[in-house]
Short mmCIF file of C-alpha atoms and ligand atoms in Angstrom, two decimals:
data_model
loop_
_atom_site.label_atom_id
_atom_site.label_comp_id
_atom_site.label_asym_id
_atom_site.label_seq_id
_atom_site.Cartn_x
_atom_site.Cartn_y
_atom_site.Cartn_z
CA MET U 1 26.88 10.56 6.98
CA ILE U 2 23.44 10.96 8.51
CA ASP U 3 23.40 10.57 12.27
CA ILE U 4 20.75 8.05 13.33
CA PRO U 5 21.70 6.66 16.75
CA VAL U 6 20.59 3.12 17.48
CA THR U 7 19.50 1.84 20.90
CA LEU U 8 19.20 -1.93 20.77
CA SER U 9 16.45 -3.75 22.61
CA LYS U 10 17.57 -5.86 25.57
CA GLU U 11 14.65 -8.25 25.20
CA LEU U 12 14.33 -9.68 21.71
CA LYS U 13 11.07 -11.28 20.61
CA THR U 14 10.92 -14.80 19.21
CA LYS U 15 11.13 -14.66 15.43
CA PRO U 16 8.90 -16.87 13.30
CA THR U 17 10.59 -20.11 12.30
CA VAL U 18 10.83 -20.99 8.61
CA ALA U 19 8.02 -23.50 9.22
CA GLU U 20 5.83 -20.71 10.67
CA GLU U 21 6.53 -18.31 7.79
CA GLY U 22 3.81 -19.91 5.66
CA SER U 23 1.14 -18.73 8.09
CA LEU U 24 2.44 -15.19 8.75
CA GLY U 25 -0.51 -13.48 7.07
CA PHE U 26 -0.25 -9.71 6.77
CA GLY U 27 0.74 -7.21 9.47
CA GLN U 28 0.21 -9.42 12.51
CA ARG U 29 3.66 -9.40 14.09
CA PHE U 30 6.14 -6.60 14.58
CA THR U 31 9.91 -6.60 14.96
CA ASP U 32 12.10 -5.48 17.87
CA HIS U 33 12.93 -1.93 16.77
CA MET U 34 11.39 1.14 15.19
CA PHE U 35 12.60 4.38 13.67
CA MET U 36 11.20 7.54 15.19
CA MET U 37 11.57 11.34 15.08
CA GLU U 38 9.46 14.37 16.00
CA TRP U 39 8.67 17.66 14.25
CA TYR U 40 8.33 20.93 16.14
CA ASP U 41 9.67 24.47 15.80
CA GLY U 42 9.51 23.95 12.03
CA GLU U 43 11.97 21.03 11.75
CA TRP U 44 12.53 17.34 12.41
CA HIS U 45 14.31 16.45 15.65
CA ASN U 46 16.04 13.47 17.20
CA PRO U 47 15.94 10.81 14.47
CA ARG U 48 16.71 7.46 16.11
CA ILE U 49 16.21 3.73 16.04
CA GLU U 50 15.04 2.36 19.35
CA PRO U 51 13.24 -0.63 20.83
CA TYR U 52 9.69 -1.07 19.48
CA HIS U 53 7.33 0.49 21.98
CA ARG U 54 3.82 1.76 22.54
CA LEU U 55 3.05 5.42 22.01
CA SER U 56 1.62 7.58 24.72
CA LEU U 57 -0.78 10.27 23.46
CA ASP U 58 -2.68 13.03 25.20
CA PRO U 59 -6.44 12.55 24.64
CA SER U 60 -6.44 15.95 22.92
CA SER U 61 -3.82 14.83 20.37
CA SER U 62 -4.92 16.35 17.07
CA VAL U 63 -4.70 13.12 15.05
CA LEU U 64 -7.43 11.58 17.22
CA HIS U 65 -9.83 14.37 16.34
CA TYR U 66 -9.01 15.66 12.89
CA ALA U 67 -7.17 12.69 11.33
CA GLN U 68 -4.08 14.47 10.03
CA GLU U 69 -2.28 11.20 9.28
CA ILE U 70 -0.43 9.64 6.36
CA PHE U 71 1.39 6.37 5.83
CA GLU U 72 3.27 4.24 3.35
CA GLY U 73 3.86 0.57 2.70
CA LEU U 74 6.94 -1.03 1.16
CA LYS U 75 8.85 -4.24 1.49
CA ALA U 76 12.33 -5.66 2.02
CA TYR U 77 13.09 -9.07 0.52
CA ARG U 78 15.71 -11.72 1.21
CA ALA U 79 17.45 -12.60 -2.06
CA GLU U 80 18.72 -16.13 -2.65
CA ASP U 81 22.32 -14.91 -2.36
CA GLY U 82 21.59 -13.48 1.10
CA ARG U 83 21.30 -9.81 0.13
CA ILE U 84 18.38 -7.87 1.59
CA LEU U 85 16.68 -5.76 -1.07
CA MET U 86 14.16 -2.93 -0.66
CA PHE U 87 11.83 -2.25 -3.59
CA ARG U 88 11.75 1.39 -4.73
CA PRO U 89 11.93 3.07 -1.29
CA ASP U 90 12.57 6.39 -3.05
CA ALA U 91 9.21 6.15 -4.83
CA ASN U 92 7.41 5.53 -1.54
CA SER U 93 9.27 8.44 0.08
CA GLU U 94 8.24 10.75 -2.73
CA ARG U 95 4.64 9.63 -2.43
CA LEU U 96 4.75 10.19 1.33
CA ASN U 97 5.74 13.79 0.63
CA ASN U 98 2.90 14.22 -1.88
CA SER U 99 0.48 12.92 0.73
CA ALA U 100 2.06 15.25 3.32
CA LYS U 101 1.53 18.32 1.13
CA ARG U 102 -2.15 17.50 0.62
CA MET U 103 -2.65 16.99 4.36
CA CYS U 104 -0.67 20.15 5.37
CA MET U 105 2.02 18.06 7.04
CA PRO U 106 5.81 18.40 6.92
CA THR U 107 7.79 16.61 4.22
CA ILE U 108 10.92 14.49 4.80
CA ASP U 109 14.04 14.64 2.66
CA VAL U 110 13.76 11.61 0.34
CA ASP U 111 17.42 10.54 0.71
CA PHE U 112 17.17 10.83 4.47
CA ASN U 113 13.99 8.78 4.60
CA VAL U 114 15.47 6.05 2.40
CA GLU U 115 18.54 5.98 4.65
CA ALA U 116 16.34 5.71 7.76
CA MET U 117 14.55 2.71 6.22
CA ARG U 118 17.83 1.15 5.12
CA ARG U 119 19.31 1.42 8.61
CA LEU U 120 16.19 0.04 10.27
CA VAL U 121 16.14 -2.92 7.89
CA GLU U 122 19.84 -3.45 8.60
CA VAL U 123 19.09 -3.60 12.34
CA GLU U 124 16.16 -5.96 11.71
CA LYS U 125 17.72 -8.08 8.96
CA GLU U 126 17.24 -11.31 10.88
CA TRP U 127 13.50 -10.59 10.73
CA VAL U 128 13.35 -10.66 6.92
CA PRO U 129 11.64 -14.02 6.29
CA HIS U 130 13.13 -16.67 4.00
CA SER U 131 10.18 -18.40 2.36
CA ASP U 132 8.81 -17.71 -1.09
CA GLY U 133 6.11 -15.05 -1.02
CA THR U 134 7.19 -13.58 2.33
CA SER U 135 8.95 -10.28 3.04
CA LEU U 136 9.50 -7.65 5.69
CA TYR U 137 6.74 -5.06 5.29
CA LEU U 138 7.71 -1.52 6.33
CA ARG U 139 5.03 0.87 7.50
CA PRO U 140 6.28 4.50 7.65
CA THR U 141 3.63 6.61 9.38
CA MET U 142 3.27 10.32 10.25
CA PHE U 143 0.64 11.89 12.45
CA ALA U 144 -0.24 15.27 13.95
CA ASN U 145 0.27 15.54 17.68
CA ASP U 146 -0.72 19.00 18.92
CA GLU U 147 -2.23 18.74 22.37
CA ALA U 148 -5.10 21.14 21.74
CA LEU U 149 -8.47 21.19 20.00
CA GLY U 150 -9.21 23.34 16.95
CA VAL U 151 -9.13 22.50 13.24
CA HIS U 152 -5.92 23.74 11.63
CA ALA U 153 -2.57 22.29 10.58
CA ALA U 154 -0.77 21.06 13.68
CA LYS U 155 2.64 22.31 14.75
CA HIS U 156 3.81 18.97 16.19
CA TYR U 157 4.17 15.70 14.30
CA VAL U 158 5.51 12.24 14.98
CA TYR U 159 7.07 10.09 12.27
CA PHE U 160 7.86 6.43 12.81
CA ILE U 161 8.67 3.34 10.77
CA ILE U 162 7.72 -0.12 12.00
CA CYS U 163 8.38 -3.47 10.36
CA SER U 164 6.25 -6.58 10.09
CA PRO U 165 7.32 -9.95 8.67
CA SER U 166 4.46 -10.73 6.30
CA GLY U 167 3.11 -13.25 3.82
CA ALA U 168 0.14 -12.99 1.48
CA TYR U 169 -2.30 -10.08 1.99
CA TYR U 170 -5.35 -12.10 0.96
CA LYS U 171 -6.11 -15.41 2.59
CA GLU U 172 -6.67 -16.70 -0.95
CA GLY U 173 -2.92 -16.18 -1.70
CA LEU U 174 -2.55 -16.34 -5.48
CA LYS U 175 -6.02 -17.84 -5.94
CA PRO U 176 -8.25 -15.42 -7.88
CA ILE U 177 -10.43 -13.29 -5.60
CA ARG U 178 -14.01 -12.13 -6.00
CA ILE U 179 -14.67 -8.40 -6.02
CA ARG U 180 -17.92 -6.46 -5.81
CA VAL U 181 -18.26 -3.24 -7.74
CA GLU U 182 -19.58 -0.73 -5.19
CA ASP U 183 -22.60 1.21 -6.46
CA LYS U 184 -23.69 3.07 -3.33
CA TYR U 185 -20.74 4.30 -1.24
CA VAL U 186 -17.79 6.25 -2.68
CA ARG U 187 -14.13 6.44 -1.67
CA ALA U 188 -12.94 9.66 -3.29
CA VAL U 189 -14.17 12.76 -5.07
CA ARG U 190 -12.41 15.26 -7.29
CA GLY U 191 -10.51 17.77 -5.19
CA GLY U 192 -10.51 15.39 -2.23
CA THR U 193 -7.75 13.23 -0.77
CA GLY U 194 -8.08 10.08 -2.92
CA PHE U 195 -4.51 10.27 -4.22
CA ALA U 196 -3.03 10.70 -0.72
CA LYS U 197 -2.23 7.71 1.45
CA THR U 198 -4.13 8.98 4.45
CA GLY U 199 -6.05 6.94 7.01
CA GLY U 200 -9.37 8.65 6.29
CA ASN U 201 -9.50 7.13 2.80
CA TYR U 202 -9.34 3.70 4.40
CA ALA U 203 -11.72 4.54 7.27
CA CYS U 204 -14.45 5.56 4.84
CA SER U 205 -14.02 2.32 2.89
CA ILE U 206 -14.60 -0.08 5.78
CA LEU U 207 -18.42 -0.16 5.72
CA ALA U 208 -18.64 -1.09 2.03
CA GLY U 209 -15.83 -3.61 2.48
CA ASP U 210 -17.59 -5.24 5.44
CA LEU U 211 -20.90 -5.46 3.60
CA ALA U 212 -19.17 -7.02 0.60
CA ALA U 213 -17.27 -9.45 2.85
CA GLN U 214 -20.59 -10.68 4.26
CA GLU U 215 -21.42 -11.77 0.73
CA GLY U 216 -18.08 -13.52 0.25
CA PHE U 217 -16.20 -10.79 -1.61
CA ALA U 218 -12.57 -10.03 -0.78
CA GLN U 219 -12.85 -6.29 -1.60
CA VAL U 220 -14.91 -3.66 -3.38
CA LEU U 221 -13.99 -1.94 -6.62
CA TRP U 222 -14.74 1.77 -6.24
CA LEU U 223 -16.46 3.77 -8.93
CA ASP U 224 -15.82 7.50 -9.32
CA GLY U 225 -17.53 9.64 -6.70
CA GLU U 226 -19.29 11.95 -9.13
CA HIS U 227 -21.09 9.73 -11.65
CA LEU U 228 -20.64 6.26 -10.07
CA LYS U 229 -19.70 5.26 -13.58
CA TYR U 230 -15.94 4.90 -14.01
CA VAL U 231 -13.90 2.20 -12.27
CA GLN U 232 -11.15 3.57 -10.06
CA GLU U 233 -9.30 1.35 -7.59
CA VAL U 234 -9.77 -1.26 -4.88
CA GLY U 235 -8.52 0.54 -1.75
CA ALA U 236 -5.74 -1.96 -1.11
CA MET U 237 -4.74 -2.06 -4.77
CA ASN U 238 -5.02 -0.48 -8.21
CA MET U 239 -6.93 -2.49 -10.81
CA MET U 240 -5.76 -3.64 -14.24
CA PHE U 241 -7.77 -5.34 -16.98
CA VAL U 242 -6.52 -7.26 -20.00
CA VAL U 243 -8.88 -6.59 -22.90
CA ASN U 244 -8.04 -8.00 -26.32
CA GLY U 245 -4.39 -8.26 -25.26
CA LYS U 246 -4.26 -4.59 -24.14
CA LEU U 247 -3.65 -3.56 -20.54
CA LEU U 248 -6.27 -1.09 -19.28
CA THR U 249 -6.16 0.79 -16.01
CA ALA U 250 -7.86 3.88 -14.60
CA ASP U 251 -5.96 7.12 -15.17
CA LEU U 252 -4.84 8.72 -11.93
CA GLU U 253 -6.45 12.16 -11.70
CA ASP U 254 -6.55 13.04 -7.99
CA THR U 255 -8.98 10.33 -6.91
CA VAL U 256 -6.80 7.25 -7.38
CA LEU U 257 -3.74 6.28 -5.34
CA PRO U 258 -0.64 6.45 -7.56
CA GLY U 259 0.55 2.94 -6.74
CA VAL U 260 4.25 2.19 -6.87
CA THR U 261 3.39 -1.35 -8.00
CA ARG U 262 0.95 0.10 -10.56
CA ARG U 263 3.73 2.26 -11.98
CA SER U 264 6.11 -0.72 -12.03
CA ILE U 265 3.64 -2.98 -13.86
CA LEU U 266 2.91 -0.30 -16.47
CA ALA U 267 6.66 0.09 -17.06
CA LEU U 268 7.08 -3.69 -17.36
CA ALA U 269 4.12 -3.90 -19.76
CA LYS U 270 5.70 -1.32 -22.04
CA GLU U 271 9.00 -3.24 -21.95
CA MET U 272 7.18 -6.46 -22.79
CA GLY U 273 5.50 -4.77 -25.75
CA VAL U 274 2.03 -4.91 -24.18
CA GLU U 275 -0.10 -1.95 -25.23
CA VAL U 276 -1.20 0.14 -22.23
CA GLU U 277 -4.21 2.44 -21.92
CA GLU U 278 -4.52 4.67 -18.85
CA ARG U 279 -7.95 6.21 -19.15
CA HIS U 280 -11.48 6.44 -17.82
CA ILE U 281 -13.04 2.95 -18.00
CA ALA U 282 -16.82 2.93 -17.62
CA ILE U 283 -18.27 -0.03 -15.74
CA ASP U 284 -20.72 -0.55 -18.65
CA GLU U 285 -17.78 -0.80 -21.02
CA LEU U 286 -16.18 -3.44 -18.79
CA ILE U 287 -19.43 -5.42 -18.65
CA ALA U 288 -19.67 -5.30 -22.44
CA TYR U 289 -16.09 -6.61 -22.71
CA ALA U 290 -16.92 -9.37 -20.25
CA GLU U 291 -20.06 -10.34 -22.15
CA SER U 292 -18.29 -10.42 -25.51
CA GLY U 293 -15.41 -12.47 -24.08
CA GLU U 294 -12.94 -9.65 -24.71
CA LEU U 295 -12.17 -9.18 -21.00
CA GLN U 296 -9.45 -11.82 -20.70
CA GLU U 297 -7.86 -11.09 -17.34
CA ALA U 298 -8.17 -8.81 -14.31
CA PHE U 299 -5.77 -8.27 -11.45
CA GLY U 300 -4.95 -5.83 -8.68
CA THR U 301 -1.54 -4.35 -7.93
CA GLY U 302 -0.22 -3.11 -4.61
CA THR U 303 2.72 -3.45 -2.25
CA ALA U 304 0.80 -5.72 0.10
CA ALA U 305 -1.31 -7.34 -2.62
CA VAL U 306 1.63 -7.66 -5.11
CA VAL U 307 -0.22 -8.88 -8.25
CA SER U 308 -3.55 -10.38 -7.17
CA PRO U 309 -5.63 -12.15 -9.78
CA VAL U 310 -9.34 -11.33 -9.83
CA GLY U 311 -11.58 -14.20 -10.95
CA GLU U 312 -15.00 -12.58 -10.59
CA LEU U 313 -16.41 -9.06 -10.66
CA CYS U 314 -20.01 -8.48 -9.56
CA TYR U 315 -21.92 -5.32 -10.38
CA ARG U 316 -25.55 -5.26 -9.23
CA ASP U 317 -27.03 -8.44 -10.77
CA LYS U 318 -24.20 -8.95 -13.28
CA HIS U 319 -21.64 -11.62 -12.40
CA MET U 320 -18.60 -11.49 -14.61
CA VAL U 321 -16.40 -14.56 -14.33
CA ILE U 322 -13.02 -13.65 -15.78
CA GLY U 323 -10.75 -16.15 -17.48
CA GLY U 324 -12.87 -19.01 -16.19
CA GLY U 325 -11.96 -17.92 -12.65
CA ASN U 326 -8.32 -18.91 -13.24
CA ILE U 327 -5.09 -16.88 -13.17
CA GLY U 328 -4.46 -15.29 -16.57
CA GLU U 329 -1.28 -15.79 -18.55
CA LEU U 330 -0.27 -12.12 -18.51
CA THR U 331 -1.16 -11.81 -14.80
CA MET U 332 1.17 -14.72 -14.05
CA LYS U 333 3.90 -13.21 -16.20
CA PHE U 334 3.64 -9.87 -14.37
CA TYR U 335 3.63 -11.64 -11.00
CA ASN U 336 6.72 -13.68 -11.89
CA THR U 337 8.62 -10.74 -13.36
CA LEU U 338 7.79 -8.32 -10.56
CA THR U 339 8.56 -10.77 -7.76
CA GLY U 340 11.66 -11.88 -9.68
CA ILE U 341 12.93 -8.30 -9.55
CA GLN U 342 11.88 -7.87 -5.93
CA TRP U 343 13.67 -11.04 -4.83
CA GLY U 344 16.75 -10.18 -6.89
CA ARG U 345 16.34 -13.13 -9.27
CA ILE U 346 15.90 -10.77 -12.22
C1 LIG O 1 0.03 -1.48 0.85
O1 LIG O 1 -0.17 -2.17 -0.15
O2 LIG O 1 1.16 -1.34 1.31
C2 LIG O 1 -1.05 -0.82 1.55
O3 LIG O 1 -0.80 0.06 2.29
C3 LIG O 1 -2.44 -1.26 1.36
C4 LIG O 1 -3.06 -1.59 2.68
C5 LIG O 1 -4.51 -1.60 2.55
C6 LIG O 1 -2.53 -2.87 3.21
#
């Protein structure tokens, strides 16, 4: 039995009503409690669940200067029979450790981490929303907290898990989004941190995302950092394309985030008998498929994004409308199967 003492909050926040759940959006509200522990002297100390609170940091805290930070995202769902289900928390815990190794940060025993999440969700079970398409999003986060300047791996770290009742990530919901293929800025390069879930990967993506948003795009699709030729991922999600009935997605290398949803969709595709190709996909190849009508569907996959249909891809002056801008058949099937599993219906 792992000892994780719980201190309950004396002042509970008002939870969203079922009527309010439809307008939750993503990551706007946070629950009453959080999990927390600290690393020093080479080990984790004082794991606990306590009232949600602000953090107090010294201005010299190393994360503020050198960005040694990693995080995860996963969800807990309320099944129709009342059970609360987490989706693949072990996979997220393993990925957190892979990110930690790249960023010279301490790892966390996977079973312990899953148990910490399970206990926190147990404490916060009333916060798991009821409506279709909503869930309790968990955000495990680790950061360096040495109180000194100087670039090297820190000796002090904080790990916490917070929870946020959430709905759709995109304001469009399940309506197909428009994406711009980014041909100037890059997200990741070989040997870099692209595969790690670290804040810097997101920080460097904001400018391109903002510029694309000004033109009405929901996100940018990143090309590889070396040749600006091969499609990689969309920051908040991995990308999948249905071409002549086959499912194509970028292979992982070390520049693409190994999405837990990506992995799940590829496994489902194989079970459904859909042929899968994980490989380099050149943007020119994709344009040719779009022009010949062979590009039938496109969608993104991610914990927050779930399965998000993409109705239009724009690369320079080429506008590729996919599937007439509607949700594709296979996209819908993946969405229904994945969410069916997540909500315990399947
Ligand atoms: C997630 O899908 O959980 C993520 O962390 C992506 C983030 C951009 C919301």
